[in-house]
PDB file of C-alpha atoms in Angstrom:
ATOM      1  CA  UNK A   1      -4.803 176.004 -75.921  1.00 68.00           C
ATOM      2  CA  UNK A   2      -0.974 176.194 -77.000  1.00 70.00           C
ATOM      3  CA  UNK A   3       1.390 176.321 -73.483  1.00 85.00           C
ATOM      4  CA  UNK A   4       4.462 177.196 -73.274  1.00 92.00           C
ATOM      5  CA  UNK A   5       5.408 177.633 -69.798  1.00 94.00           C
ATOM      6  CA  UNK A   6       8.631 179.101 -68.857  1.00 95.00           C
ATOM      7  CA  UNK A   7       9.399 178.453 -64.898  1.00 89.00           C
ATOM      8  CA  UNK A   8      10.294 182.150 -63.750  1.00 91.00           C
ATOM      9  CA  UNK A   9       8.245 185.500 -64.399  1.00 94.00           C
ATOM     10  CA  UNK A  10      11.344 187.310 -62.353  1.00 96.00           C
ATOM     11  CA  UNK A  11      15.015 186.067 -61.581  1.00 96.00           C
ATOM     12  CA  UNK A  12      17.625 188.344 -59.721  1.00 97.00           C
ATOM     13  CA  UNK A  13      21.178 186.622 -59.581  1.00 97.00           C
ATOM     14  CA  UNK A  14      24.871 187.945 -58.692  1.00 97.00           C
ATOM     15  CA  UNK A  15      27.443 187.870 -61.382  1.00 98.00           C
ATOM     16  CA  UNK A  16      29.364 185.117 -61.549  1.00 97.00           C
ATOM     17  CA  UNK A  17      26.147 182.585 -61.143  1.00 97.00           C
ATOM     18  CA  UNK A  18      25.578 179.746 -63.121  1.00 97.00           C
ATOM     19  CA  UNK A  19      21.917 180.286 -63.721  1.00 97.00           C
ATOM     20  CA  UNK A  20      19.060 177.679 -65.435  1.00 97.00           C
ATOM     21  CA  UNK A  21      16.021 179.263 -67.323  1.00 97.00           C
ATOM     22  CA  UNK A  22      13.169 176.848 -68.161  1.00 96.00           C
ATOM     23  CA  UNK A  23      11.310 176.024 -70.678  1.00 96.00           C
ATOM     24  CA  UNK A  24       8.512 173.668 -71.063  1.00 95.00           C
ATOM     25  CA  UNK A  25       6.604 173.133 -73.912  1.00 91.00           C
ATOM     26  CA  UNK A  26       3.229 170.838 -73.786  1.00 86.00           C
ATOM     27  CA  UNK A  27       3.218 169.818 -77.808  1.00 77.00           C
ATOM     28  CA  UNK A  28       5.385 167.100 -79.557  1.00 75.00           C
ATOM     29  CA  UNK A  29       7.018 169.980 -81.606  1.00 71.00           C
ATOM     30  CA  UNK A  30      10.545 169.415 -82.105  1.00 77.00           C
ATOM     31  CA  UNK A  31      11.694 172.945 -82.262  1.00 90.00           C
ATOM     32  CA  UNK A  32      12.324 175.293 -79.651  1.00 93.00           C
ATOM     33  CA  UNK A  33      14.116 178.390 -79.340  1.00 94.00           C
ATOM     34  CA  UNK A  34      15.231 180.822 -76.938  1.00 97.00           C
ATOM     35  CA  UNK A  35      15.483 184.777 -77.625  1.00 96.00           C
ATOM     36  CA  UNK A  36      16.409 187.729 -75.378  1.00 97.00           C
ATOM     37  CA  UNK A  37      14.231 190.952 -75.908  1.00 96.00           C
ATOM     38  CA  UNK A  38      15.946 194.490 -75.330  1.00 95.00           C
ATOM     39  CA  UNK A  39      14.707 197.934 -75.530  1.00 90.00           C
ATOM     40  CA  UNK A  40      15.586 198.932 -79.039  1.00 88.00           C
ATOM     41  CA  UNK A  41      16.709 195.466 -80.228  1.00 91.00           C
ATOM     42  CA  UNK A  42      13.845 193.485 -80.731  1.00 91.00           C
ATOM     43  CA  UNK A  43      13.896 189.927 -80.377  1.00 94.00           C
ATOM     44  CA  UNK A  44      17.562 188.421 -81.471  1.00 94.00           C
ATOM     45  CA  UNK A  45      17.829 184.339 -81.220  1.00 93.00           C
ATOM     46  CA  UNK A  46      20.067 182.861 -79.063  1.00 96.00           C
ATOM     47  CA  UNK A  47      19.744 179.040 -79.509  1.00 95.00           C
ATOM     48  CA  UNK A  48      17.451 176.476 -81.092  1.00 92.00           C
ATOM     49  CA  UNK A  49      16.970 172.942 -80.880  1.00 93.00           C
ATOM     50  CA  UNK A  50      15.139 170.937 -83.985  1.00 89.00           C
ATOM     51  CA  UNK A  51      15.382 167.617 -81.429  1.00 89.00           C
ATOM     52  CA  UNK A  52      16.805 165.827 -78.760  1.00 90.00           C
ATOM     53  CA  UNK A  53      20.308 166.778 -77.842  1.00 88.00           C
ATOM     54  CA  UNK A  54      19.803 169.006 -80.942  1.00 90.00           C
ATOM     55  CA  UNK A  55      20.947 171.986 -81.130  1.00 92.00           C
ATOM     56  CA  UNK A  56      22.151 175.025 -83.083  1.00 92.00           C
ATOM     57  CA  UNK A  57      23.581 178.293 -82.706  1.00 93.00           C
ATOM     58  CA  UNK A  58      21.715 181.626 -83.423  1.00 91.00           C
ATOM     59  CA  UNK A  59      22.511 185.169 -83.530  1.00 90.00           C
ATOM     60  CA  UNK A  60      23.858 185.891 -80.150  1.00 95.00           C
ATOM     61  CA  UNK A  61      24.898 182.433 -78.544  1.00 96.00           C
ATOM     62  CA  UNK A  62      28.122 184.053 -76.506  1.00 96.00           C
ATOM     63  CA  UNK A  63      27.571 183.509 -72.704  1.00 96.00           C
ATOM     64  CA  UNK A  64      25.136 181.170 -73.232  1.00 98.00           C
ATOM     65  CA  UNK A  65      24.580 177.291 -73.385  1.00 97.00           C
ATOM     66  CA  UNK A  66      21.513 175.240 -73.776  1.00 97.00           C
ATOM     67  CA  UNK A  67      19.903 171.762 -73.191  1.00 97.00           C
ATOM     68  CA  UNK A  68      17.184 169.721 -74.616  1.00 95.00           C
ATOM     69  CA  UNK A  69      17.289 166.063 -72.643  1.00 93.00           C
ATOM     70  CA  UNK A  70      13.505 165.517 -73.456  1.00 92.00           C
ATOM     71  CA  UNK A  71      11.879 166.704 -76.673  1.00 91.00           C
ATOM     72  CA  UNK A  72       9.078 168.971 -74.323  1.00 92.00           C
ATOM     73  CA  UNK A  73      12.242 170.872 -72.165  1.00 94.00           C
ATOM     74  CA  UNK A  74      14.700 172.905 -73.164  1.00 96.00           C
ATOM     75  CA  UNK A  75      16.874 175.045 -70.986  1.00 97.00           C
ATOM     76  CA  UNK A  76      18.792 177.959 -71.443  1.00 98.00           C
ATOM     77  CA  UNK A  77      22.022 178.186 -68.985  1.00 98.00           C
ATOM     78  CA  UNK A  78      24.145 180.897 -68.297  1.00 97.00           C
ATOM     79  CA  UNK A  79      27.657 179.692 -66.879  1.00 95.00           C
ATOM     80  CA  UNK A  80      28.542 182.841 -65.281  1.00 97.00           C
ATOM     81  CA  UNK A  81      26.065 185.355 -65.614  1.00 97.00           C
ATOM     82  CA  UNK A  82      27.243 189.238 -66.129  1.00 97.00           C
ATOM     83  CA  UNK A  83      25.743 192.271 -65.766  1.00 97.00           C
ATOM     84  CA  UNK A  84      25.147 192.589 -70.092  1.00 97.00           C
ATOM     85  CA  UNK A  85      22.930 189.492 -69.560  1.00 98.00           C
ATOM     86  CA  UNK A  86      20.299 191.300 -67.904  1.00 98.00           C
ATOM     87  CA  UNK A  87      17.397 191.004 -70.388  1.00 97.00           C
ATOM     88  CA  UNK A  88      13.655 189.445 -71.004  1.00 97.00           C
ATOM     89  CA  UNK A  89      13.991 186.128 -72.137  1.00 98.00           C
ATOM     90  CA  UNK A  90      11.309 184.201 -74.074  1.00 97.00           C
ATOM     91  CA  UNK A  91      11.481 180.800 -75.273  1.00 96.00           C
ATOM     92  CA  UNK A  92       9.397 179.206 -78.272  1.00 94.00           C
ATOM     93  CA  UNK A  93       8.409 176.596 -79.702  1.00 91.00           C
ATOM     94  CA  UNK A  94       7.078 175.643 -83.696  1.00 86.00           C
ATOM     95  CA  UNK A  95       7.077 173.249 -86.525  1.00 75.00           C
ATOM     96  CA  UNK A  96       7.752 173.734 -89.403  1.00 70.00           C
ATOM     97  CA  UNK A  97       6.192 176.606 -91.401  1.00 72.00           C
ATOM     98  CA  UNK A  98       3.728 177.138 -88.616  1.00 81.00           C
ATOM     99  CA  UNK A  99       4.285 180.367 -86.090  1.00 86.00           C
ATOM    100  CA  UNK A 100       5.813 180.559 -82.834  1.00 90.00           C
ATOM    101  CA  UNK A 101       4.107 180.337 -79.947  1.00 92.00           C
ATOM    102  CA  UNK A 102       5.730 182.028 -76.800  1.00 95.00           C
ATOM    103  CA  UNK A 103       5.905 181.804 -73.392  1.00 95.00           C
ATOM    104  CA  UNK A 104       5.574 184.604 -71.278  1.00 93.00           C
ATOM    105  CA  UNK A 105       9.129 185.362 -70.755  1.00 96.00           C
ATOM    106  CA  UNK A 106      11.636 185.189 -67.717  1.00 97.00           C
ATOM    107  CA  UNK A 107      12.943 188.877 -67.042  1.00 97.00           C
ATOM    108  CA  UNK A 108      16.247 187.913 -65.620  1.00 98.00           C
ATOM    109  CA  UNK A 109      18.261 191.216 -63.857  1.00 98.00           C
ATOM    110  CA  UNK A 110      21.811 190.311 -62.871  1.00 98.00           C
ATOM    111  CA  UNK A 111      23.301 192.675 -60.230  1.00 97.00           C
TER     112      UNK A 111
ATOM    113  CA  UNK B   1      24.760 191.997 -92.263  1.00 73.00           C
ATOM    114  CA  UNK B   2      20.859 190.967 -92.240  1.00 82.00           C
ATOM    115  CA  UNK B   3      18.476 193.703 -91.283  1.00 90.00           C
ATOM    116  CA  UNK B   4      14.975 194.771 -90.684  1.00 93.00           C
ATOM    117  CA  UNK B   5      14.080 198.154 -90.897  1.00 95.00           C
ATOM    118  CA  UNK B   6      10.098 199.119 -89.341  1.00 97.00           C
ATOM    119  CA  UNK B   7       9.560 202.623 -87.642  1.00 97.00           C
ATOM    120  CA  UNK B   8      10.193 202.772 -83.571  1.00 96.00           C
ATOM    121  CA  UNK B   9       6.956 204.978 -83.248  1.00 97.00           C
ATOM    122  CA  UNK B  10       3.279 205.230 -84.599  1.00 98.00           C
ATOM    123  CA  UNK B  11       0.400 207.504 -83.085  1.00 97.00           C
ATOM    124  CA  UNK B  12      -3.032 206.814 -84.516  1.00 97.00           C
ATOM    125  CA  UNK B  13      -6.628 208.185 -83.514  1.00 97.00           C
ATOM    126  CA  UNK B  14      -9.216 205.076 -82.562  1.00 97.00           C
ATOM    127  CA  UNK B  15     -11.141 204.427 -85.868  1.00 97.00           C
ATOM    128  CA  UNK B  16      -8.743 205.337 -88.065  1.00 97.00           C
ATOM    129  CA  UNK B  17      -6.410 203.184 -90.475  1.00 97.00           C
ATOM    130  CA  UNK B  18      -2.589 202.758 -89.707  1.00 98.00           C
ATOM    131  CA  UNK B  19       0.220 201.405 -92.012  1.00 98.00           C
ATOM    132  CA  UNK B  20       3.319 200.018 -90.137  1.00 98.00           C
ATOM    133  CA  UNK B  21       6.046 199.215 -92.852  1.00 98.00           C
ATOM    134  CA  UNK B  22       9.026 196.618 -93.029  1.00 98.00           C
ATOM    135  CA  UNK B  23      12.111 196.483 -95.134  1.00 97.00           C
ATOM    136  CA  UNK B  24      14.607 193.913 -94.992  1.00 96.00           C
ATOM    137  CA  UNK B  25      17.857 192.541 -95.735  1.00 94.00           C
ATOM    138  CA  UNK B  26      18.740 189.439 -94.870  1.00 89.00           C
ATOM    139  CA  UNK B  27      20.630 186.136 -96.345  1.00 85.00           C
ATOM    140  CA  UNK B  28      17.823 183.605 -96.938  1.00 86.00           C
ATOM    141  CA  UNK B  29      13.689 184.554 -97.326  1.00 91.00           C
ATOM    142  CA  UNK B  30      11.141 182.079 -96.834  1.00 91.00           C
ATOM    143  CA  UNK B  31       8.207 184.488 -96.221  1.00 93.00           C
ATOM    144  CA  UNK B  32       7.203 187.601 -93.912  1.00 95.00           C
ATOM    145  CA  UNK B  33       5.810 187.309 -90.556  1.00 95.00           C
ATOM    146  CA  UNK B  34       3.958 189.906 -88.463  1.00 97.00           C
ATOM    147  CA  UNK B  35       3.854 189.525 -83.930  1.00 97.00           C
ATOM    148  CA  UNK B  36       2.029 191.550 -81.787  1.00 97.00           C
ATOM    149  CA  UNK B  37       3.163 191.912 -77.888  1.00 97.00           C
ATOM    150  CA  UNK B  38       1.339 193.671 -75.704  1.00 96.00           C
ATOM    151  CA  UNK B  39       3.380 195.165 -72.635  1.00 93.00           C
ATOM    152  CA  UNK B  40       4.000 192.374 -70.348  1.00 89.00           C
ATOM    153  CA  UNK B  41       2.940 190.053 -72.594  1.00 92.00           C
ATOM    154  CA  UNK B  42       3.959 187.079 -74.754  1.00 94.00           C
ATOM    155  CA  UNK B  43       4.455 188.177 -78.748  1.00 95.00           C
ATOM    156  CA  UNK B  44       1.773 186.209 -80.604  1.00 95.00           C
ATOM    157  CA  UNK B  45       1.462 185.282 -84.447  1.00 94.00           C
ATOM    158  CA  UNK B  46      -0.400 187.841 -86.478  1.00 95.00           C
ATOM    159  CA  UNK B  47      -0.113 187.056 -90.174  1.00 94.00           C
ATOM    160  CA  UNK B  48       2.374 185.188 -92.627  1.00 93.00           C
ATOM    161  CA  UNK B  49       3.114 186.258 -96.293  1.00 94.00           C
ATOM    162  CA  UNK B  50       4.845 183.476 -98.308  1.00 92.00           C
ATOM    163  CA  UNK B  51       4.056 185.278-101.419  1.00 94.00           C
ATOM    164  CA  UNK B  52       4.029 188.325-102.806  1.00 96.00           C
ATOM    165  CA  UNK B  53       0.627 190.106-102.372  1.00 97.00           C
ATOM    166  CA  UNK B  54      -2.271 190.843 -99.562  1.00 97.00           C
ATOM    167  CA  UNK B  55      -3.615 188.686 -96.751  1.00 94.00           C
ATOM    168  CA  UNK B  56      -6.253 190.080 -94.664  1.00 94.00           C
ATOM    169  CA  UNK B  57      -7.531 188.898 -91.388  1.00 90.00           C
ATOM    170  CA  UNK B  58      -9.895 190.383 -89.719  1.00 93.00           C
ATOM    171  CA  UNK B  59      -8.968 193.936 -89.389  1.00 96.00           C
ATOM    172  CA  UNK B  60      -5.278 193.191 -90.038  1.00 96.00           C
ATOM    173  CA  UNK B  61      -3.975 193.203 -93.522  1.00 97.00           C
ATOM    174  CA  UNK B  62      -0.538 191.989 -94.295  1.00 97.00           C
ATOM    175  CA  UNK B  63       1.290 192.757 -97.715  1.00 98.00           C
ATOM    176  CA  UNK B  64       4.524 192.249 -99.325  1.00 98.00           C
ATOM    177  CA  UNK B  65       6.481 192.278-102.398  1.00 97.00           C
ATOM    178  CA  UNK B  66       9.436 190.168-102.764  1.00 96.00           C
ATOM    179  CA  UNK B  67      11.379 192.492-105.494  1.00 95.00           C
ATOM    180  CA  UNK B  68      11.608 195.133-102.829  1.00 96.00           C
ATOM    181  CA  UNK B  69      11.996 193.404-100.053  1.00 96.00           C
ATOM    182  CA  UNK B  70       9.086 195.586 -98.680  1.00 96.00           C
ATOM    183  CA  UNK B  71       6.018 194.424 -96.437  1.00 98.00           C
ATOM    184  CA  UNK B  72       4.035 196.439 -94.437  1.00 98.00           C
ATOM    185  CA  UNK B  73       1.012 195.672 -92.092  1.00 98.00           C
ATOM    186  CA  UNK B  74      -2.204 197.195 -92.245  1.00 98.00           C
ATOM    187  CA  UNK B  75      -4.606 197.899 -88.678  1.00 97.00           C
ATOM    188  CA  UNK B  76      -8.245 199.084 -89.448  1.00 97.00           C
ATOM    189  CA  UNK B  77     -10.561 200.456 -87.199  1.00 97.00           C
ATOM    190  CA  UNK B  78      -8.460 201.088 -84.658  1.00 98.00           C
ATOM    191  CA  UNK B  79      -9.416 200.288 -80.964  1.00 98.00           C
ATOM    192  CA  UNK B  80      -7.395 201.448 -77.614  1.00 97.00           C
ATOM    193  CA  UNK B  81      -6.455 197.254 -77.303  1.00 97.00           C
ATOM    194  CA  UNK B  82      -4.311 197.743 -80.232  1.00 98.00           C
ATOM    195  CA  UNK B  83      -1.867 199.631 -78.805  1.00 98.00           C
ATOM    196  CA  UNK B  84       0.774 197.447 -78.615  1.00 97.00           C
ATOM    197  CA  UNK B  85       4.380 196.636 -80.001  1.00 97.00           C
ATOM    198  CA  UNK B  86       4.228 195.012 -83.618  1.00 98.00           C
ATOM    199  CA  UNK B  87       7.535 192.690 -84.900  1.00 97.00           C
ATOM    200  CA  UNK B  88       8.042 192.090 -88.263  1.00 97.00           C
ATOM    201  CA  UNK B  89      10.266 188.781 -89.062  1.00 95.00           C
ATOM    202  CA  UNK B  90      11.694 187.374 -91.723  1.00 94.00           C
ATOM    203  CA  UNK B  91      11.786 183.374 -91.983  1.00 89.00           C
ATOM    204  CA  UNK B  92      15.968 183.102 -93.222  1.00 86.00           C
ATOM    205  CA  UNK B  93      16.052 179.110 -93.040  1.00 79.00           C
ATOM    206  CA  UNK B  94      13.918 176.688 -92.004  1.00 72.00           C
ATOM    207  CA  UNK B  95      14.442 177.009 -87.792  1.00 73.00           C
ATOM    208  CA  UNK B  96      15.631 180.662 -87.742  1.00 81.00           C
ATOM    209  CA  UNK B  97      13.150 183.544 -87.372  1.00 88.00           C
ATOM    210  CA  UNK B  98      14.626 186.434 -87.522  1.00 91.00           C
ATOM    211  CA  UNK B  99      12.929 189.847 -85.911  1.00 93.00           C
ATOM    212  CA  UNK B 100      12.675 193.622 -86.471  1.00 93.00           C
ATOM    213  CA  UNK B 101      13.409 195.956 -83.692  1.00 94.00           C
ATOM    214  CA  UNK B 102       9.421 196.695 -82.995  1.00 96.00           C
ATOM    215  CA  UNK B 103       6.775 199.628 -83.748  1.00 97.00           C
ATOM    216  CA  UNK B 104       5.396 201.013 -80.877  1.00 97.00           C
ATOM    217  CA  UNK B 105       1.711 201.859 -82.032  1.00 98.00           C
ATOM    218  CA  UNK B 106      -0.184 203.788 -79.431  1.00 98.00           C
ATOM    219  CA  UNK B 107      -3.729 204.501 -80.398  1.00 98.00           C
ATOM    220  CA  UNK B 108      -5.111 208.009 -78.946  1.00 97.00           C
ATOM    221  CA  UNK B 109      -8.954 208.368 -78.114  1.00 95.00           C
TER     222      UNK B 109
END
């Protein structure tokens, strides 16, 4: 059975934090993505990673960073998180052609 | 812009058939995907369209056709566990997945 564990169901920070969401993945697929999920906006991609200190931009990448030190993590970092960033976040992971599998998302409120 | 149109809201009876269309707009197309998410839940991997025509799974059909830039998805038999937020997504390069806004379906007894 495909896992893709994310670290935190539920987060609550203060603005201003530098926060670290999680992603672990237990394949040897070299891409992973994260997304944010809002009412009314579906899923919009954030970052991806194809490999190793990989990475590209997606849709929405402002106020965000990520890292990929080992091909089965990849973390999404907020440097100062702000209200706007409040949001579900779910990372994935696929290869190729094949579909993404999901974890079961960090909900992340930022007060 | 790139954009994916599907409706926000479906109502169907259990047992019946229910048609939740997708139109899109987008840079690149490598092929149609279709995501179910129930609340709480993780979105998982329905069905894929590469090409233009029908793919049926199970009770789920998928269809599209590439000169309209038109897919739709296809729930038979309805049962009470398929209510549930469905994402259509467009493949536009070869690591970037790119997602509707979600139907709602809520299936009524």
């Amino acid at each position: 059975d495909v896992k893709v564990t994310q670290s935190s169901r539920y987060l609550v920070k203060r603005t201003g934090e530098k926060v670290f969401l999680e992603c672990v993945q237990d394949m040897d697929h070299e891409n992973m993505f994260w997304y944010r999920q809002d009412p009314g906006l579906g899923l919009r991609l954030i970052y991806f990673s194809y490999d190793v200190k990989m990475k590209e931009k997606g849709d929405i990448p402002e106020g965000y960073s990520v890292s990929r030190e080992k091909k089965e993590r990849f973390s999404l970092i907020l440097e100062s998180a702000s209200t706007n960033q409040t949001s579900m976040y779910l990372c994935a992971r696929g290869q190729g052609d094949s579909p993404l599998h999901f974890g079961n998302g960090t909900r992340l409120t930022v007060t | 812009g790139q954009s994916l149109e599907q409706p926000s809201e479906v109502t169907a009876v259990e047992g019946a058939i229910v048609q939740i269309n997708c139109t899109y707009q987008t840079s690149g197309f490598y092929g149609l995907s279709w995501y179910q998410q129930h609340d709480g839940g993780a979105p998982t991997f329905l069905s894929y369209n590469g090409l233009d025509g029908l793919e049926e799974t199970g009770r789920f059909s998928s269809f599209l056709s590439r000169s309209d830039s038109y897919g739709y998805l296809l729930l038979q038999e309805l049962q009470m566990k398929d209510s549930a937020s469905y994402f259509c997504a467009v493949r536009t390069g070869a690591n970037n997945l790119f997602f509707g806004t979600g139907t709602r379906l809520t299936v009524i007894p």
